[in-house]
Tab-separated table of C-alpha atoms in Angstrom:
chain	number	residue	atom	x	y	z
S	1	UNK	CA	-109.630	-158.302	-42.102
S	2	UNK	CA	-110.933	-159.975	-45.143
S	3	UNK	CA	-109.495	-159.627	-48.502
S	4	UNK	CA	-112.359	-157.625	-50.045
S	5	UNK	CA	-111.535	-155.136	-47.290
S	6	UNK	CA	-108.046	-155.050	-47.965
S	7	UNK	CA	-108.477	-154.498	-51.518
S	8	UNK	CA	-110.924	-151.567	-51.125
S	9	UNK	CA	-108.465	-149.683	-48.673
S	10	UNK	CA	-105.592	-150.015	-51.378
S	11	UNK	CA	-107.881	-149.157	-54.057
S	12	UNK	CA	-108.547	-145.714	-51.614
S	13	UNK	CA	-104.730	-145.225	-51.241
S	14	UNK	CA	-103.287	-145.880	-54.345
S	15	UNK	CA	-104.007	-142.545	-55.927
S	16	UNK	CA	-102.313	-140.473	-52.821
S	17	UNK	CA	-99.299	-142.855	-53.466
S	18	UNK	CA	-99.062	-141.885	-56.939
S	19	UNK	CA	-99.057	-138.103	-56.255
S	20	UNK	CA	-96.353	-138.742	-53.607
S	21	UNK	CA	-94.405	-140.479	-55.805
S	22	UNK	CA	-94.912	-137.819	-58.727
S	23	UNK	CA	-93.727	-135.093	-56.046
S	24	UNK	CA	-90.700	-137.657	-55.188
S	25	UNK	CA	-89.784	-137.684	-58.908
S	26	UNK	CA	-90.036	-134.087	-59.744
S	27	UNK	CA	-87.515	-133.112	-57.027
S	28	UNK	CA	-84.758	-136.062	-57.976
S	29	UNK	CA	-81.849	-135.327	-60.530
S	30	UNK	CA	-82.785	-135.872	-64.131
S	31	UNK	CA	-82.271	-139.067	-65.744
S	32	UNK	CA	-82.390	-140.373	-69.171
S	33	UNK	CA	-82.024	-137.771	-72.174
S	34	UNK	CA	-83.704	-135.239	-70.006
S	35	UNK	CA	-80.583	-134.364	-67.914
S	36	UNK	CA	-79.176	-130.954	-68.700
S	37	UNK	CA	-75.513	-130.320	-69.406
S	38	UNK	CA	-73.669	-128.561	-66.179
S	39	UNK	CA	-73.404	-125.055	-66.752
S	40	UNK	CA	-69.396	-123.720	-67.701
S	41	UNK	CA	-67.447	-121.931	-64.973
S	42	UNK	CA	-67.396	-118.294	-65.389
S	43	UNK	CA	-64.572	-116.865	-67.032
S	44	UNK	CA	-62.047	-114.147	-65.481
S	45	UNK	CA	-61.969	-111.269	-67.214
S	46	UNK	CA	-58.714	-110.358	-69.133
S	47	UNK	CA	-56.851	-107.314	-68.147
S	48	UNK	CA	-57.144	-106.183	-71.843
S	49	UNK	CA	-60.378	-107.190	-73.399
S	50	UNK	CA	-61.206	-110.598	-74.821
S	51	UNK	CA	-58.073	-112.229	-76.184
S	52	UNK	CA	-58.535	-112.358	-80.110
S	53	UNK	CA	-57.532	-115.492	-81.435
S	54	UNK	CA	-54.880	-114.009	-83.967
S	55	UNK	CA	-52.117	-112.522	-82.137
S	56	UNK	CA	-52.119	-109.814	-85.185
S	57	UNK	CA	-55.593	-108.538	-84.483
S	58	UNK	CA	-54.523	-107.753	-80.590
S	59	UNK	CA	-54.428	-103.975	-80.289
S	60	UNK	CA	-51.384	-101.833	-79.291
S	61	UNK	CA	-50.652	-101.885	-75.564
S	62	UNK	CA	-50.951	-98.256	-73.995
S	63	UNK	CA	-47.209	-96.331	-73.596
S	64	UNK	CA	-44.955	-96.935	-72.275
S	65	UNK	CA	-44.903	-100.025	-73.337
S	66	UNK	CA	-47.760	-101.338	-70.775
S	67	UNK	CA	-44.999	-99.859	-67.756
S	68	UNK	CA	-46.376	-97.735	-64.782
S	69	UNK	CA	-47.074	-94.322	-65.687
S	70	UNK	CA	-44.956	-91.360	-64.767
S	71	UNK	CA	-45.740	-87.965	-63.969
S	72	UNK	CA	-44.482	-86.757	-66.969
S	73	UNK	CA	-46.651	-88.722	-69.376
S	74	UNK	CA	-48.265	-86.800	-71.806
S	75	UNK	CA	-46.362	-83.915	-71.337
S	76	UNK	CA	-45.312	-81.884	-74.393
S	77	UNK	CA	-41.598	-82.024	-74.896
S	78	UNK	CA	-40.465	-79.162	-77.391
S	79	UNK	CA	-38.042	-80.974	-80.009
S	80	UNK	CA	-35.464	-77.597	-79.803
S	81	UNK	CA	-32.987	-76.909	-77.041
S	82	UNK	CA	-33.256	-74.772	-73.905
S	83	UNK	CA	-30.773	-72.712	-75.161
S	84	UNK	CA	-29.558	-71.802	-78.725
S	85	UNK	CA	-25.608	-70.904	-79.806
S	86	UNK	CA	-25.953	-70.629	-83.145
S	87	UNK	CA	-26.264	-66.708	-83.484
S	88	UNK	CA	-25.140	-64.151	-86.109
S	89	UNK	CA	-25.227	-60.590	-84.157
S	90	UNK	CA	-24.842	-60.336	-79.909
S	91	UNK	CA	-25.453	-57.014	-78.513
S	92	UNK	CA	-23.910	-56.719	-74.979
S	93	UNK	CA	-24.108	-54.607	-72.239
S	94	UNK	CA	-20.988	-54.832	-70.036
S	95	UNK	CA	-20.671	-52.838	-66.557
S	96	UNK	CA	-17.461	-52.680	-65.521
S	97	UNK	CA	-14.713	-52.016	-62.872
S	98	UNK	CA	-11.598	-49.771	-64.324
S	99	UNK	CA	-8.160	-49.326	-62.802
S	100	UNK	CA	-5.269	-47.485	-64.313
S	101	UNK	CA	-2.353	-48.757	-62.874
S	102	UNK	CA	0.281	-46.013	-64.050
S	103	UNK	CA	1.329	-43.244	-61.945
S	104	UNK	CA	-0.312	-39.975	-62.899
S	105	UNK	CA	1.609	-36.769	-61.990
S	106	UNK	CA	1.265	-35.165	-58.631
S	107	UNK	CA	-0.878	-38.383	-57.109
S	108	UNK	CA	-0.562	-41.123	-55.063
S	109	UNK	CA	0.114	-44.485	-55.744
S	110	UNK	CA	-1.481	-46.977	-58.235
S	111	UNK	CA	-3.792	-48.351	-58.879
S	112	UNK	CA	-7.009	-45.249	-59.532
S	113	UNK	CA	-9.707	-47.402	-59.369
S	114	UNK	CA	-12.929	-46.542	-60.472
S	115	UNK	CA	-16.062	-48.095	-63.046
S	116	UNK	CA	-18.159	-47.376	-65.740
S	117	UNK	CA	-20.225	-49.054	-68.476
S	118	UNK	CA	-19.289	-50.644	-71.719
S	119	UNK	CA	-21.724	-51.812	-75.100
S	120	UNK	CA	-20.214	-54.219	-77.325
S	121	UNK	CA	-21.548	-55.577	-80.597
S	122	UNK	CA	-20.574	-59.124	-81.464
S	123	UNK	CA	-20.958	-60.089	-85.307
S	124	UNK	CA	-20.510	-63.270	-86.569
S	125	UNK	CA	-17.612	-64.422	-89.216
S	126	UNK	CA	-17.626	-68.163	-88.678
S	127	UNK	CA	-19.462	-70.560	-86.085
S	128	UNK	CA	-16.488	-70.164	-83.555
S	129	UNK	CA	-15.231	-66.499	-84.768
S	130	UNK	CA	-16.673	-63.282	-84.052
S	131	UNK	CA	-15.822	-59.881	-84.780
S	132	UNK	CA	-16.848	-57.334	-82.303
S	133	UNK	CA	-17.259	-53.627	-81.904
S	134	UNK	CA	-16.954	-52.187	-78.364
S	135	UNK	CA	-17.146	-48.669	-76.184
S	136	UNK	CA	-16.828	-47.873	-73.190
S	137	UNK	CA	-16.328	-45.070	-70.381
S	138	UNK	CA	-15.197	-45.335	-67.011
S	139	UNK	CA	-14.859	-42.376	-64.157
S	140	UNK	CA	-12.212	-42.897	-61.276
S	141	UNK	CA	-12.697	-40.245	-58.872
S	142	UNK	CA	-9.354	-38.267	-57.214
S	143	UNK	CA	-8.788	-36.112	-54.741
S	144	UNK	CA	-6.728	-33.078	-54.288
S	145	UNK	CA	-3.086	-33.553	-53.826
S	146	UNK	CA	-0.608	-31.163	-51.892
S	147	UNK	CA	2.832	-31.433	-50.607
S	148	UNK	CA	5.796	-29.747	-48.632
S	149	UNK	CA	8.164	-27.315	-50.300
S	150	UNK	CA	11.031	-26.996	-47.565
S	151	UNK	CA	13.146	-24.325	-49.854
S	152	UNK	CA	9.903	-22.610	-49.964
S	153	UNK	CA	8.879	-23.516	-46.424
S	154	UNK	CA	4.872	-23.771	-47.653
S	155	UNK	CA	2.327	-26.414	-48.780
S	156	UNK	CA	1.935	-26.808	-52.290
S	157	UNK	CA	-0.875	-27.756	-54.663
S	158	UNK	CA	0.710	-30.720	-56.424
S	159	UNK	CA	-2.678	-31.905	-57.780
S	160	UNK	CA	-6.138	-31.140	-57.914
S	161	UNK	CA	-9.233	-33.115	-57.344
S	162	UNK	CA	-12.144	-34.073	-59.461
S	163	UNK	CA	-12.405	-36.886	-62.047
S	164	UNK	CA	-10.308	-39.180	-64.190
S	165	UNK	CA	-12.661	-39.881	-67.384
S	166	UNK	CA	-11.782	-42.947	-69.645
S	167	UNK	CA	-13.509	-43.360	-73.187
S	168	UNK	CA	-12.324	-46.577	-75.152
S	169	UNK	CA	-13.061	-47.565	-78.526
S	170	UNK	CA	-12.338	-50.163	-81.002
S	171	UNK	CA	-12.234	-53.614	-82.875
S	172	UNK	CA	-11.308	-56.373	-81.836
S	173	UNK	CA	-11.163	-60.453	-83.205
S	174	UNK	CA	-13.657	-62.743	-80.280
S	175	UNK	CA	-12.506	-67.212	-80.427
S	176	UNK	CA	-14.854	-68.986	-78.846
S	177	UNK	CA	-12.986	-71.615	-77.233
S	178	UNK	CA	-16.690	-73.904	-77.006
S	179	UNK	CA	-19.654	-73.840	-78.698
S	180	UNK	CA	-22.677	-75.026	-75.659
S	181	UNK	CA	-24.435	-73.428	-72.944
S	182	UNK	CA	-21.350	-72.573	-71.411
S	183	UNK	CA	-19.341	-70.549	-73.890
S	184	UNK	CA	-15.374	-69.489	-72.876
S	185	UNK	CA	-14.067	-66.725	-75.107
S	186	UNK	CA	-10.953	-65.012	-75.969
S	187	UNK	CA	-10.374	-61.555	-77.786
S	188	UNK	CA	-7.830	-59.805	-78.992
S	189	UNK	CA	-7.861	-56.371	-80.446
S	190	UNK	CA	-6.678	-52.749	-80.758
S	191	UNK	CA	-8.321	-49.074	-80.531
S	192	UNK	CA	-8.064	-46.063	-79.091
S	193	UNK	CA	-7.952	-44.613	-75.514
S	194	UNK	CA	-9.197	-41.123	-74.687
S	195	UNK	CA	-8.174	-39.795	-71.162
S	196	UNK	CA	-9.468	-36.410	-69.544
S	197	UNK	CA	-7.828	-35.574	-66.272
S	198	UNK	CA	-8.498	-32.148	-63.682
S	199	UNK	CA	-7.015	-29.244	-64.509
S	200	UNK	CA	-3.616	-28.477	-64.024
S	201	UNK	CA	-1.490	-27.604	-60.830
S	202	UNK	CA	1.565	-28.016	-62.029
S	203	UNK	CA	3.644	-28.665	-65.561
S	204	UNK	CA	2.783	-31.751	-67.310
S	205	UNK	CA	-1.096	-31.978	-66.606
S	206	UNK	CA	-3.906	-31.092	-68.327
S	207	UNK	CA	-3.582	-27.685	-69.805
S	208	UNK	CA	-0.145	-27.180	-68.406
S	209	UNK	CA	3.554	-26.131	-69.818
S	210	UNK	CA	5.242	-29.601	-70.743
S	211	UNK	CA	7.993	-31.040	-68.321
S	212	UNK	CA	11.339	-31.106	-69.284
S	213	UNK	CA	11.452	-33.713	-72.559
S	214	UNK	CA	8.251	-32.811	-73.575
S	215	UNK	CA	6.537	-34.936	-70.771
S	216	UNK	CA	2.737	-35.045	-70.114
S	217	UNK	CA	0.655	-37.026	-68.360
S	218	UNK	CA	-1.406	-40.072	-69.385
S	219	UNK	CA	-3.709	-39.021	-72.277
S	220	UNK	CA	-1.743	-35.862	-72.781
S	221	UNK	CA	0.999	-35.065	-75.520
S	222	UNK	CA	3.450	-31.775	-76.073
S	223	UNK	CA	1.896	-29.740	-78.738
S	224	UNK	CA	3.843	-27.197	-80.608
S	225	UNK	CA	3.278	-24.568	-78.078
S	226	UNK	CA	4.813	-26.455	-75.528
S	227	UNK	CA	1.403	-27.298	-73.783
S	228	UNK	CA	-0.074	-30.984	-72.714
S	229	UNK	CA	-3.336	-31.358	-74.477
S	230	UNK	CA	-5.734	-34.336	-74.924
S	231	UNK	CA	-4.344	-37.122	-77.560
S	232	UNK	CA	-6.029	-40.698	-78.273
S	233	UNK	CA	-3.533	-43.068	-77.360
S	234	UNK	CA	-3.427	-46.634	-79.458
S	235	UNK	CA	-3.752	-49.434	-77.678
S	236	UNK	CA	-3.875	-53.121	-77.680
S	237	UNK	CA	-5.853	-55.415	-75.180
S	238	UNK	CA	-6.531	-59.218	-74.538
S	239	UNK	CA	-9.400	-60.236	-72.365
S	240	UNK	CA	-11.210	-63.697	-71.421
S	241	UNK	CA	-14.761	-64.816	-70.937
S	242	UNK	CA	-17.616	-66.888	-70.134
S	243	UNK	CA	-21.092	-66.844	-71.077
S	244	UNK	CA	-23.447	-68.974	-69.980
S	245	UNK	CA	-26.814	-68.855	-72.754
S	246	UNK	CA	-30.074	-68.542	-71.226
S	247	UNK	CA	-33.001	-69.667	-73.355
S	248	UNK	CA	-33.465	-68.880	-77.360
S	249	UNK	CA	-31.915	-64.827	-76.912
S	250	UNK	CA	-30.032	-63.848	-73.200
S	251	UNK	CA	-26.834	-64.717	-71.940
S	252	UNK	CA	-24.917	-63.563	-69.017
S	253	UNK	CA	-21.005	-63.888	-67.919
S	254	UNK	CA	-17.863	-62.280	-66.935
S	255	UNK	CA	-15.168	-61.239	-68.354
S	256	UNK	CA	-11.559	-59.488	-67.875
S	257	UNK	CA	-9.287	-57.450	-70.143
S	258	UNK	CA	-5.825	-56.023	-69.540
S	259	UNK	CA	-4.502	-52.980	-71.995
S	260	UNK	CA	-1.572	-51.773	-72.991
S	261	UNK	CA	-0.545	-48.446	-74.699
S	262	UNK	CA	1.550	-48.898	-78.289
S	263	UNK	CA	3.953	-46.511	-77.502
S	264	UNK	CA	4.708	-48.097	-74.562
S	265	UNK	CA	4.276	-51.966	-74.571
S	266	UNK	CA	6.823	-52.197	-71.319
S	267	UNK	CA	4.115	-50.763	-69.294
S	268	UNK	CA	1.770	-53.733	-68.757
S	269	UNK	CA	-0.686	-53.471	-67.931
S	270	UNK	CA	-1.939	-49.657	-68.099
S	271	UNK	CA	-5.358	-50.349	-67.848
S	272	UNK	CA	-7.199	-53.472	-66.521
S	273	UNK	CA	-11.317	-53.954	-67.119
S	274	UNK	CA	-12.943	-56.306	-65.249
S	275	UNK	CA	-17.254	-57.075	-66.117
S	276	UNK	CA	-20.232	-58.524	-65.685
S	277	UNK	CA	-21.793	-59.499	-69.026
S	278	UNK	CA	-25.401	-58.841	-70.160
S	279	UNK	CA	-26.342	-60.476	-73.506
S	280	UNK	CA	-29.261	-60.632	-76.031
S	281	UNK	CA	-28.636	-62.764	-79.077
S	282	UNK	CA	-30.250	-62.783	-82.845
């Protein structure tokens, strides 16, 4: 091949060559001042937002104090107690059981159990010192008595049945021993006991001539015709308790009192109480 033919075949070729090699460069890495800065990695996210750069503009972590939440988050807590002591007047309801536990005349032996209901009114002196006002009435049901008079050689009425009725009234001075939700209390006091028995079968009960010395039965003195009628007797009493304070105004708790009579403080106890308590509080 001459080289006037060789020329002309370059001369053909040269502008393919330069596209090719235009193609070739556009698809290379940049060079020179052209090259482009590689791109930052991304950034994690932060749990709580963008950290600020003072550590005073951060805000306040969630409560509790960025800890795992509890069930009771965001409940309303009240800011008083569930229960409140600090009263000035407690009206209680008190049902009780009631033995005497002296002989009456003509019956069987001790003790004449029966019940009843009491209402006592609790008023406050001090924050561990009460003064209460109480009544009560209990029923203790008997039955008819009857024995064997050999001189007469016949059964005799010796008592009759029916009810023994118990009214009690009086003051008396309340300590209590705790001031919580569980409150122990002691009284002391003094009042008067009214007691109604059946009509008589014999001397010394109700309505009856009076035994030899002027003797009647229990709730029953000698009048000046020589007959037992119906006389409050004084007595004294000491009793212990426990309430336990439900909420702002109830309470409930037990309690159990022994009597005595004045005139006859040997005799202990003559009459014994022992209740369930039902309170409301102001």
């Amino acid at each position: 091949m001459s080289g006037q033919q060789r020329s002309d075949r370059l001369a053909r070729r040269g502008p393919i060559a330069l596209a090719l090699l235009m193609c070739v460069g556009g698809w290379g890495p940049p060079t020179g001042t052209q090259a482009e800065a590689p791109a930052p990695p991304a950034r994690t996210p932060e749990p709580f937002g963008e950290v600020p750069r003072d550590p005073d503009d951060a805000s306040f972590m969630s409560p509790p104090n960025n800890q795992l939440g509890q069930w009771s988050a965001g409940r309303q807590r009240p800011i008083t107690r569930g229960f409140d002591d600090d009263h000035h007047l407690q009206l209680t309801a008190v049902p009780t059981y009631a033995a005497f536990r002296v002989p009456f005349i003509g019956r069987g032996s001790t003790p004449l159990r029966g019940g009843g209901v009491g209402l006592e009114l609790d008023v406050r002196v001090l924050r561990w010192l009460f003064l209460r006002a109480y009544a009560s009435h209990t029923i203790h049901p008997v039955f008819e008595e009857t024995g064997f008079d050999e001189d007469a050689n016949e059964v005799v009425l010796l008592a009759n049945g029916g009810l023994v009725q118990a009214t009690n009234t009086g003051i008396a001075v309340v300590y209590a021993l705790d001031i919580g939700r569980f409150v122990p209390r002691v009284d002391v006091g003094a009042g008067l006991l009214f007691v109604r028995s059946p009509s008589a079968a014999q001397p010394g009960q109700w309505g009856a001539e009076c035994r030899q010395g002027g003797v009647c039965d229990l709730g029953l003195s000698c009048s000046a015709d020589e007959l037992c009628q119906p006389t409050p007797l004084p007595e004294v009493h000491a009793g212990v308790g426990l309430d336990i304070l439900l909420g702002q105004r109830w309470a409930v708790g037990l309690s159990l009192r022994y009597y005595a009579m004045i005139r006859a403080l040997a005799q202990l106890p003559v009459y014994v109480h022992g209740s369930v308590r039902l309170s409301v509080r102001f």
